């Protein structure tokens, strides 16, 4: 075990050097708006939409925008669409009535940008691949980009600028990447977002990703898009780790889980301590998996 961990540490050391020196690229203009415009994309079967809405809002509070039926892809499709806005995070919820055109459903979240054309160019200049070119939707424009490591994100822009209340606690975008891709992902995303690394632990307890007794590299990033937790993994992850794309911070984890249970939310990983937080992983009706945590003050 010690020999294996020392070998795994080699790419971590190289990645640490590169990432720690990574800074925003002054040639790439700022495109982010604010953290409250980062929305997790959740796709559920149409018959599960109402159950998911009830469970998500019952767990975190907040409200939903009116449900509409629209085409939100560049090719023909039909889905229910609504925004669930809570103090702990926002969900863009889709219940497709037709087959979902590729690669939609594989993007983890949507980031509001100031200008779509500028943002797409900035993403490309930073190293992202544009896998869905910008296209119109009923209220603005969208594009889908991919970062090193295979992380898909959607960029969106509204014709009428939205006005959302700031979060009480900013959710974290949980990005699992391999040691091979970590340095490139961090360099490119930091250039695009204008963000910075606020914590980088190459010997964090891997109990946080379901592997007690081992260590892994854990990196916290902050930008005007919000929070990101980069989890550098060898991919040997027990279920359900890796499926949770968003982590939600709450004041009292046990109380939150008790509320969630009343709405049919299943606890997949019981509460346990990981660093300065109590954490759990849950599954909402419709299949959406999320991490929920409370931070020790």
Tab-separated table of N, CA and C in Angstrom, residues 92-212:
chain	number	residue	atom	x	y	z
A	92	UNK	N	-31.771	23.757	-12.306
A	92	UNK	CA	-32.539	23.826	-13.555
A	92	UNK	C	-33.069	22.427	-13.808
A	93	UNK	N	-34.386	22.280	-13.739
A	93	UNK	CA	-35.010	20.963	-13.779
A	93	UNK	C	-35.659	20.709	-15.131
A	94	UNK	N	-35.339	19.556	-15.703
A	94	UNK	CA	-35.871	19.179	-17.010
A	94	UNK	C	-36.552	17.816	-16.931
A	95	UNK	N	-37.748	17.738	-17.511
A	95	UNK	CA	-38.459	16.475	-17.620
A	95	UNK	C	-38.796	16.243	-19.080
A	96	UNK	N	-37.869	15.634	-19.798
A	96	UNK	CA	-38.022	15.515	-21.252
A	96	UNK	C	-39.168	14.585	-21.625
A	97	UNK	N	-40.020	15.092	-22.534
A	97	UNK	CA	-41.128	14.307	-23.062
A	97	UNK	C	-40.713	13.561	-24.329
A	98	UNK	N	-39.565	13.938	-24.884
A	98	UNK	CA	-39.011	13.296	-26.075
A	98	UNK	C	-37.632	12.740	-25.713
A	99	UNK	N	-37.054	11.915	-26.573
A	99	UNK	CA	-35.668	11.518	-26.336
A	99	UNK	C	-34.762	12.755	-26.225
A	100	UNK	N	-33.746	12.677	-25.377
A	100	UNK	CA	-32.874	13.820	-25.118
A	100	UNK	C	-31.748	13.847	-26.150
A	101	UNK	N	-31.644	14.911	-26.944
A	101	UNK	CA	-30.567	14.973	-27.946
A	101	UNK	C	-29.191	15.015	-27.276
A	102	UNK	N	-28.247	14.288	-27.831
A	102	UNK	CA	-26.866	14.286	-27.353
A	102	UNK	C	-26.224	15.641	-27.627
A	103	UNK	N	-25.381	16.188	-26.705
A	103	UNK	CA	-24.908	15.612	-25.446
A	103	UNK	C	-25.653	16.147	-24.231
A	104	UNK	N	-26.882	16.597	-24.417
A	104	UNK	CA	-27.639	17.159	-23.298
A	104	UNK	C	-27.976	16.070	-22.284
A	105	UNK	N	-27.931	16.456	-21.028
A	105	UNK	CA	-28.079	15.500	-19.941
A	105	UNK	C	-26.739	15.088	-19.362
A	106	UNK	N	-25.656	15.386	-20.088
A	106	UNK	CA	-24.312	15.058	-19.608
A	106	UNK	C	-23.617	16.272	-19.001
A	107	UNK	N	-24.230	17.465	-19.136
A	107	UNK	CA	-23.623	18.667	-18.553
A	107	UNK	C	-24.017	18.770	-17.090
A	108	UNK	N	-23.068	19.167	-16.266
A	108	UNK	CA	-23.308	19.191	-14.820
A	108	UNK	C	-24.057	20.432	-14.363
A	109	UNK	N	-23.861	21.543	-15.037
A	109	UNK	CA	-24.425	22.797	-14.536
A	109	UNK	C	-24.484	23.821	-15.649
A	110	UNK	N	-25.072	24.966	-15.339
A	110	UNK	CA	-25.092	26.093	-16.258
A	110	UNK	C	-24.534	27.325	-15.577
A	111	UNK	N	-23.682	28.066	-16.264
A	111	UNK	CA	-23.116	29.313	-15.755
A	111	UNK	C	-23.664	30.479	-16.578
A	112	UNK	N	-24.247	31.468	-15.908
A	112	UNK	CA	-24.655	32.689	-16.605
A	112	UNK	C	-23.411	33.490	-16.974
A	113	UNK	N	-23.362	33.972	-18.216
A	113	UNK	CA	-22.236	34.783	-18.665
A	113	UNK	C	-22.737	36.148	-19.120
A	114	UNK	N	-21.831	37.101	-19.151
A	114	UNK	CA	-22.201	38.470	-19.497
A	114	UNK	C	-22.505	38.625	-20.979
A	115	UNK	N	-21.753	37.913	-21.807
A	115	UNK	CA	-21.911	37.990	-23.254
A	115	UNK	C	-21.562	36.621	-23.821
A	116	UNK	N	-22.460	36.009	-24.564
A	116	UNK	CA	-22.242	34.634	-25.011
A	116	UNK	C	-21.044	34.519	-25.954
A	117	UNK	N	-20.964	35.393	-26.931
A	117	UNK	CA	-19.871	35.288	-27.895
A	117	UNK	C	-18.522	35.496	-27.222
A	118	UNK	N	-18.455	36.453	-26.321
A	118	UNK	CA	-17.207	36.705	-25.592
A	118	UNK	C	-16.862	35.509	-24.708
A	119	UNK	N	-17.873	34.934	-24.064
A	119	UNK	CA	-17.636	33.810	-23.157
A	119	UNK	C	-17.176	32.572	-23.911
A	120	UNK	N	-17.784	32.291	-25.055
A	120	UNK	CA	-17.373	31.129	-25.842
A	120	UNK	C	-15.932	31.285	-26.310
A	121	UNK	N	-15.581	32.468	-26.783
A	121	UNK	CA	-14.200	32.707	-27.207
A	121	UNK	C	-13.252	32.572	-26.017
A	122	UNK	N	-13.656	33.108	-24.863
A	122	UNK	CA	-12.815	33.019	-23.666
A	122	UNK	C	-12.594	31.566	-23.265
A	123	UNK	N	-13.660	30.767	-23.343
A	123	UNK	CA	-13.538	29.345	-22.987
A	123	UNK	C	-12.569	28.641	-23.935
A	124	UNK	N	-12.685	28.915	-25.220
A	124	UNK	CA	-11.785	28.302	-26.198
A	124	UNK	C	-10.348	28.759	-25.989
A	125	UNK	N	-10.167	30.059	-25.732
A	125	UNK	CA	-8.825	30.583	-25.488
A	125	UNK	C	-8.202	29.984	-24.238
A	126	UNK	N	-9.061	29.637	-23.267
A	126	UNK	CA	-8.566	29.052	-22.013
A	126	UNK	C	-8.258	27.566	-22.148
A	127	UNK	N	-8.738	26.928	-23.228
A	127	UNK	CA	-8.431	25.519	-23.430
A	127	UNK	C	-9.625	24.597	-23.475
A	128	UNK	N	-10.845	25.143	-23.344
A	128	UNK	CA	-12.038	24.302	-23.403
A	128	UNK	C	-12.383	23.957	-24.845
A	129	UNK	N	-13.095	22.848	-25.019
A	129	UNK	CA	-13.667	22.490	-26.315
A	129	UNK	C	-15.129	22.898	-26.318
A	130	UNK	N	-15.584	23.496	-27.395
A	130	UNK	CA	-16.999	23.838	-27.534
A	130	UNK	C	-17.672	22.654	-28.212
A	131	UNK	N	-18.458	21.900	-27.452
A	131	UNK	CA	-19.054	20.688	-28.012
A	131	UNK	C	-20.472	20.919	-28.523
A	132	UNK	N	-21.094	22.042	-28.110
A	132	UNK	CA	-22.346	22.493	-28.724
A	132	UNK	C	-22.203	23.988	-28.958
A	133	UNK	N	-22.114	24.386	-30.218
A	133	UNK	CA	-21.972	25.801	-30.542
A	133	UNK	C	-23.190	26.576	-30.043
A	134	UNK	N	-22.990	27.861	-29.822
A	134	UNK	CA	-24.059	28.713	-29.293
A	134	UNK	C	-25.320	28.601	-30.143
A	135	UNK	N	-26.464	28.526	-29.460
A	135	UNK	CA	-27.759	28.404	-30.135
A	135	UNK	C	-28.810	29.167	-29.341
A	136	UNK	N	-29.892	29.597	-29.986
A	136	UNK	CA	-30.946	30.331	-29.274
A	136	UNK	C	-31.867	29.387	-28.514
A	137	UNK	N	-32.345	29.854	-27.369
A	137	UNK	CA	-33.416	29.171	-26.656
A	137	UNK	C	-34.550	30.184	-26.459
A	138	UNK	N	-35.652	29.801	-25.814
A	138	UNK	CA	-36.787	30.733	-25.738
A	138	UNK	C	-36.488	32.046	-25.018
A	139	UNK	N	-35.454	32.091	-24.159
A	139	UNK	CA	-35.196	33.320	-23.385
A	139	UNK	C	-33.768	33.823	-23.526
A	140	UNK	N	-32.989	33.256	-24.439
A	140	UNK	CA	-31.614	33.729	-24.581
A	140	UNK	C	-30.800	32.853	-25.494
A	141	UNK	N	-29.574	32.545	-25.084
A	141	UNK	CA	-28.673	31.707	-25.870
A	141	UNK	C	-27.905	30.773	-24.943
A	142	UNK	N	-27.444	29.655	-25.505
A	142	UNK	CA	-26.725	28.651	-24.729
A	142	UNK	C	-25.587	28.073	-25.563
A	143	UNK	N	-24.622	27.479	-24.878
A	143	UNK	CA	-23.566	26.690	-25.509
A	143	UNK	C	-23.103	25.676	-24.478
A	144	UNK	N	-22.505	24.587	-24.941
A	144	UNK	CA	-21.967	23.581	-24.032
A	144	UNK	C	-20.479	23.437	-24.307
A	145	UNK	N	-19.685	23.476	-23.233
A	145	UNK	CA	-18.236	23.370	-23.348
A	145	UNK	C	-17.747	22.178	-22.539
A	146	UNK	N	-16.532	21.726	-22.872
A	146	UNK	CA	-15.936	20.608	-22.149
A	146	UNK	C	-14.504	20.953	-21.774
A	147	UNK	N	-14.156	20.667	-20.510
A	147	UNK	CA	-12.820	20.936	-19.988
A	147	UNK	C	-11.986	19.657	-19.990
A	148	UNK	N	-10.664	19.793	-19.914
A	148	UNK	CA	-9.820	18.605	-19.756
A	148	UNK	C	-10.314	17.762	-18.586
A	149	UNK	N	-10.327	16.468	-18.768
A	149	UNK	CA	-10.903	15.578	-17.768
A	149	UNK	C	-12.319	15.178	-18.095
A	150	UNK	N	-12.900	15.805	-19.158
A	150	UNK	CA	-14.229	15.402	-19.614
A	150	UNK	C	-15.386	16.060	-18.910
A	151	UNK	N	-15.186	17.207	-18.243
A	151	UNK	CA	-16.269	17.878	-17.529
A	151	UNK	C	-17.032	18.787	-18.475
A	152	UNK	N	-18.324	18.522	-18.633
A	152	UNK	CA	-19.186	19.337	-19.493
A	152	UNK	C	-19.929	20.374	-18.669
A	153	UNK	N	-19.965	21.595	-19.166
A	153	UNK	CA	-20.709	22.678	-18.530
A	153	UNK	C	-21.451	23.458	-19.598
A	154	UNK	N	-22.598	24.004	-19.231
A	154	UNK	CA	-23.364	24.828	-20.167
A	154	UNK	C	-23.175	26.290	-19.811
A	155	UNK	N	-23.014	27.115	-20.813
A	155	UNK	CA	-23.013	28.560	-20.631
A	155	UNK	C	-24.365	29.076	-21.101
A	156	UNK	N	-24.919	30.031	-20.360
A	156	UNK	CA	-26.203	30.580	-20.792
A	156	UNK	C	-26.217	32.104	-20.645
A	157	UNK	N	-27.026	32.720	-21.467
A	157	UNK	CA	-27.202	34.171	-21.468
A	157	UNK	C	-28.671	34.456	-21.704
A	158	UNK	N	-29.230	35.388	-20.940
A	158	UNK	CA	-30.641	35.731	-21.068
A	158	UNK	C	-30.814	37.074	-21.767
A	159	UNK	N	-31.796	37.151	-22.640
A	159	UNK	CA	-32.103	38.416	-23.306
A	159	UNK	C	-32.428	39.486	-22.271
A	160	UNK	N	-33.226	39.117	-21.269
A	160	UNK	CA	-33.520	39.992	-20.148
A	160	UNK	C	-32.718	39.507	-18.958
A	161	UNK	N	-31.839	40.348	-18.445
A	161	UNK	CA	-30.934	39.932	-17.377
A	161	UNK	C	-31.722	39.444	-16.162
A	162	UNK	N	-31.470	38.219	-15.687
A	162	UNK	CA	-32.176	37.718	-14.505
A	162	UNK	C	-31.685	38.405	-13.232
A	163	UNK	N	-32.511	38.380	-12.221
A	163	UNK	CA	-32.161	39.007	-10.941
A	163	UNK	C	-32.486	38.022	-9.819
A	164	UNK	N	-31.493	37.247	-9.412
A	164	UNK	CA	-31.677	36.234	-8.379
A	164	UNK	C	-31.059	36.698	-7.059
A	165	UNK	N	-31.691	36.315	-5.957
A	165	UNK	CA	-31.148	36.638	-4.645
A	165	UNK	C	-29.863	35.846	-4.393
A	166	UNK	N	-28.876	36.462	-3.746
A	166	UNK	CA	-27.657	35.706	-3.393
A	166	UNK	C	-27.995	34.521	-2.498
A	167	UNK	N	-27.200	33.462	-2.593
A	167	UNK	CA	-27.389	32.295	-1.751
A	167	UNK	C	-27.030	32.621	-0.299
A	168	UNK	N	-27.670	31.923	0.628
A	168	UNK	CA	-27.233	31.991	2.022
A	168	UNK	C	-25.937	31.205	2.199
A	169	UNK	N	-25.844	30.063	1.546
A	169	UNK	CA	-24.608	29.280	1.504
A	169	UNK	C	-24.366	28.907	0.043
A	170	UNK	N	-23.164	29.147	-0.439
A	170	UNK	CA	-22.853	28.910	-1.850
A	170	UNK	C	-22.550	27.435	-2.059
A	171	UNK	N	-23.269	26.774	-2.964
A	171	UNK	CA	-23.015	25.350	-3.217
A	171	UNK	C	-21.667	25.155	-3.896
A	172	UNK	N	-21.165	23.930	-3.834
A	172	UNK	CA	-19.885	23.640	-4.473
A	172	UNK	C	-20.101	22.711	-5.668
A	173	UNK	N	-19.473	23.056	-6.750
A	173	UNK	CA	-19.437	22.217	-7.942
A	173	UNK	C	-18.376	21.149	-7.683
A	174	UNK	N	-18.782	19.898	-7.543
A	174	UNK	CA	-17.856	18.823	-7.177
A	174	UNK	C	-17.337	18.152	-8.447
A	175	UNK	N	-16.070	18.409	-8.749
A	175	UNK	CA	-15.478	17.967	-10.009
A	175	UNK	C	-14.456	16.867	-9.741
A	176	UNK	N	-14.771	15.652	-10.160
A	176	UNK	CA	-13.835	14.533	-10.056
A	176	UNK	C	-12.975	14.497	-11.313
A	177	UNK	N	-11.667	14.558	-11.140
A	177	UNK	CA	-10.760	14.487	-12.284
A	177	UNK	C	-9.631	13.512	-11.965
A	178	UNK	N	-8.991	13.018	-12.998
A	178	UNK	CA	-7.873	12.093	-12.819
A	178	UNK	C	-6.588	12.863	-12.564
A	179	UNK	N	-5.562	12.217	-11.990
A	179	UNK	CA	-4.266	12.885	-11.833
A	179	UNK	C	-3.702	13.366	-13.165
A	180	UNK	N	-3.971	12.643	-14.244
A	180	UNK	CA	-3.459	13.029	-15.560
A	180	UNK	C	-4.061	14.346	-16.049
A	181	UNK	N	-5.315	14.603	-15.675
A	181	UNK	CA	-6.022	15.774	-16.199
A	181	UNK	C	-6.056	16.946	-15.231
A	182	UNK	N	-5.661	16.734	-13.967
A	182	UNK	CA	-5.865	17.744	-12.931
A	182	UNK	C	-5.177	19.067	-13.258
A	183	UNK	N	-3.910	19.021	-13.638
A	183	UNK	CA	-3.175	20.262	-13.888
A	183	UNK	C	-3.773	21.040	-15.049
A	184	UNK	N	-4.082	20.344	-16.141
A	184	UNK	CA	-4.653	21.019	-17.312
A	184	UNK	C	-6.018	21.599	-16.979
A	185	UNK	N	-6.841	20.827	-16.261
A	185	UNK	CA	-8.169	21.331	-15.899
A	185	UNK	C	-8.060	22.584	-15.047
A	186	UNK	N	-7.228	22.539	-14.012
A	186	UNK	CA	-7.098	23.687	-13.119
A	186	UNK	C	-6.566	24.909	-13.857
A	187	UNK	N	-5.528	24.727	-14.650
A	187	UNK	CA	-4.954	25.847	-15.395
A	187	UNK	C	-5.998	26.478	-16.301
A	188	UNK	N	-6.721	25.655	-17.049
A	188	UNK	CA	-7.687	26.173	-18.017
A	188	UNK	C	-8.885	26.825	-17.331
A	189	UNK	N	-9.432	26.149	-16.301
A	189	UNK	CA	-10.619	26.703	-15.654
A	189	UNK	C	-10.296	27.988	-14.911
A	190	UNK	N	-9.140	28.054	-14.266
A	190	UNK	CA	-8.754	29.279	-13.571
A	190	UNK	C	-8.565	30.424	-14.562
A	191	UNK	N	-7.998	30.137	-15.721
A	191	UNK	CA	-7.840	31.175	-16.738
A	191	UNK	C	-9.198	31.698	-17.190
A	192	UNK	N	-10.137	30.785	-17.401
A	192	UNK	CA	-11.460	31.175	-17.873
A	192	UNK	C	-12.256	31.925	-16.812
A	193	UNK	N	-12.236	31.414	-15.602
A	193	UNK	CA	-13.102	31.938	-14.537
A	193	UNK	C	-12.513	33.140	-13.805
A	194	UNK	N	-11.192	33.354	-13.954
A	194	UNK	CA	-10.545	34.387	-13.145
A	194	UNK	C	-10.471	33.997	-11.691
A	195	UNK	N	-10.609	32.693	-11.406
A	195	UNK	CA	-10.640	32.225	-10.028
A	195	UNK	C	-9.268	31.972	-9.451
A	196	UNK	N	-9.265	31.435	-8.236
A	196	UNK	CA	-8.013	31.123	-7.561
A	196	UNK	C	-8.193	29.897	-6.684
A	197	UNK	N	-7.081	29.240	-6.422
A	197	UNK	CA	-7.076	28.100	-5.498
A	197	UNK	C	-6.955	28.641	-4.076
A	198	UNK	N	-7.896	28.267	-3.212
A	198	UNK	CA	-7.858	28.742	-1.824
A	198	UNK	C	-7.397	27.653	-0.857
A	199	UNK	N	-7.378	26.399	-1.306
A	199	UNK	CA	-6.869	25.304	-0.478
A	199	UNK	C	-6.467	24.164	-1.407
A	200	UNK	N	-5.341	23.524	-1.099
A	200	UNK	CA	-4.838	22.433	-1.926
A	200	UNK	C	-4.126	21.456	-1.005
A	201	UNK	N	-4.772	20.319	-0.746
A	201	UNK	CA	-4.236	19.315	0.171
A	201	UNK	C	-4.007	18.028	-0.598
A	202	UNK	N	-2.738	17.672	-0.809
A	202	UNK	CA	-2.430	16.461	-1.565
A	202	UNK	C	-2.478	15.216	-0.697
A	203	UNK	N	-2.740	15.386	0.599
A	203	UNK	CA	-2.822	14.242	1.512
A	203	UNK	C	-4.105	14.279	2.331
A	204	UNK	N	-5.191	14.687	1.697
A	204	UNK	CA	-6.477	14.719	2.394
A	204	UNK	C	-6.978	13.296	2.612
A	205	UNK	N	-7.750	13.104	3.661
A	205	UNK	CA	-8.311	11.787	3.945
A	205	UNK	C	-9.304	11.403	2.862
A	206	UNK	N	-9.062	10.239	2.241
A	206	UNK	CA	-9.945	9.769	1.176
A	206	UNK	C	-11.241	9.182	1.716
A	207	UNK	N	-11.429	9.227	3.031
A	207	UNK	CA	-12.736	8.844	3.575
A	207	UNK	C	-13.825	9.731	2.998
A	208	UNK	N	-13.449	10.946	2.582
A	208	UNK	CA	-14.417	11.872	2.006
A	208	UNK	C	-14.951	11.380	0.670
A	209	UNK	N	-14.216	10.487	-0.002
A	209	UNK	CA	-14.688	9.929	-1.270
A	209	UNK	C	-14.851	8.411	-1.157
A	210	UNK	N	-15.136	7.961	0.057
A	210	UNK	CA	-15.485	6.557	0.261
A	210	UNK	C	-14.321	5.596	0.360
A	211	UNK	N	-13.101	6.116	0.631
A	211	UNK	CA	-11.923	5.247	0.675
A	211	UNK	C	-11.129	5.492	1.957
A	212	UNK	N	-11.694	5.136	3.117
A	212	UNK	CA	-10.995	5.358	4.385
A	212	UNK	C	-9.655	4.627	4.410
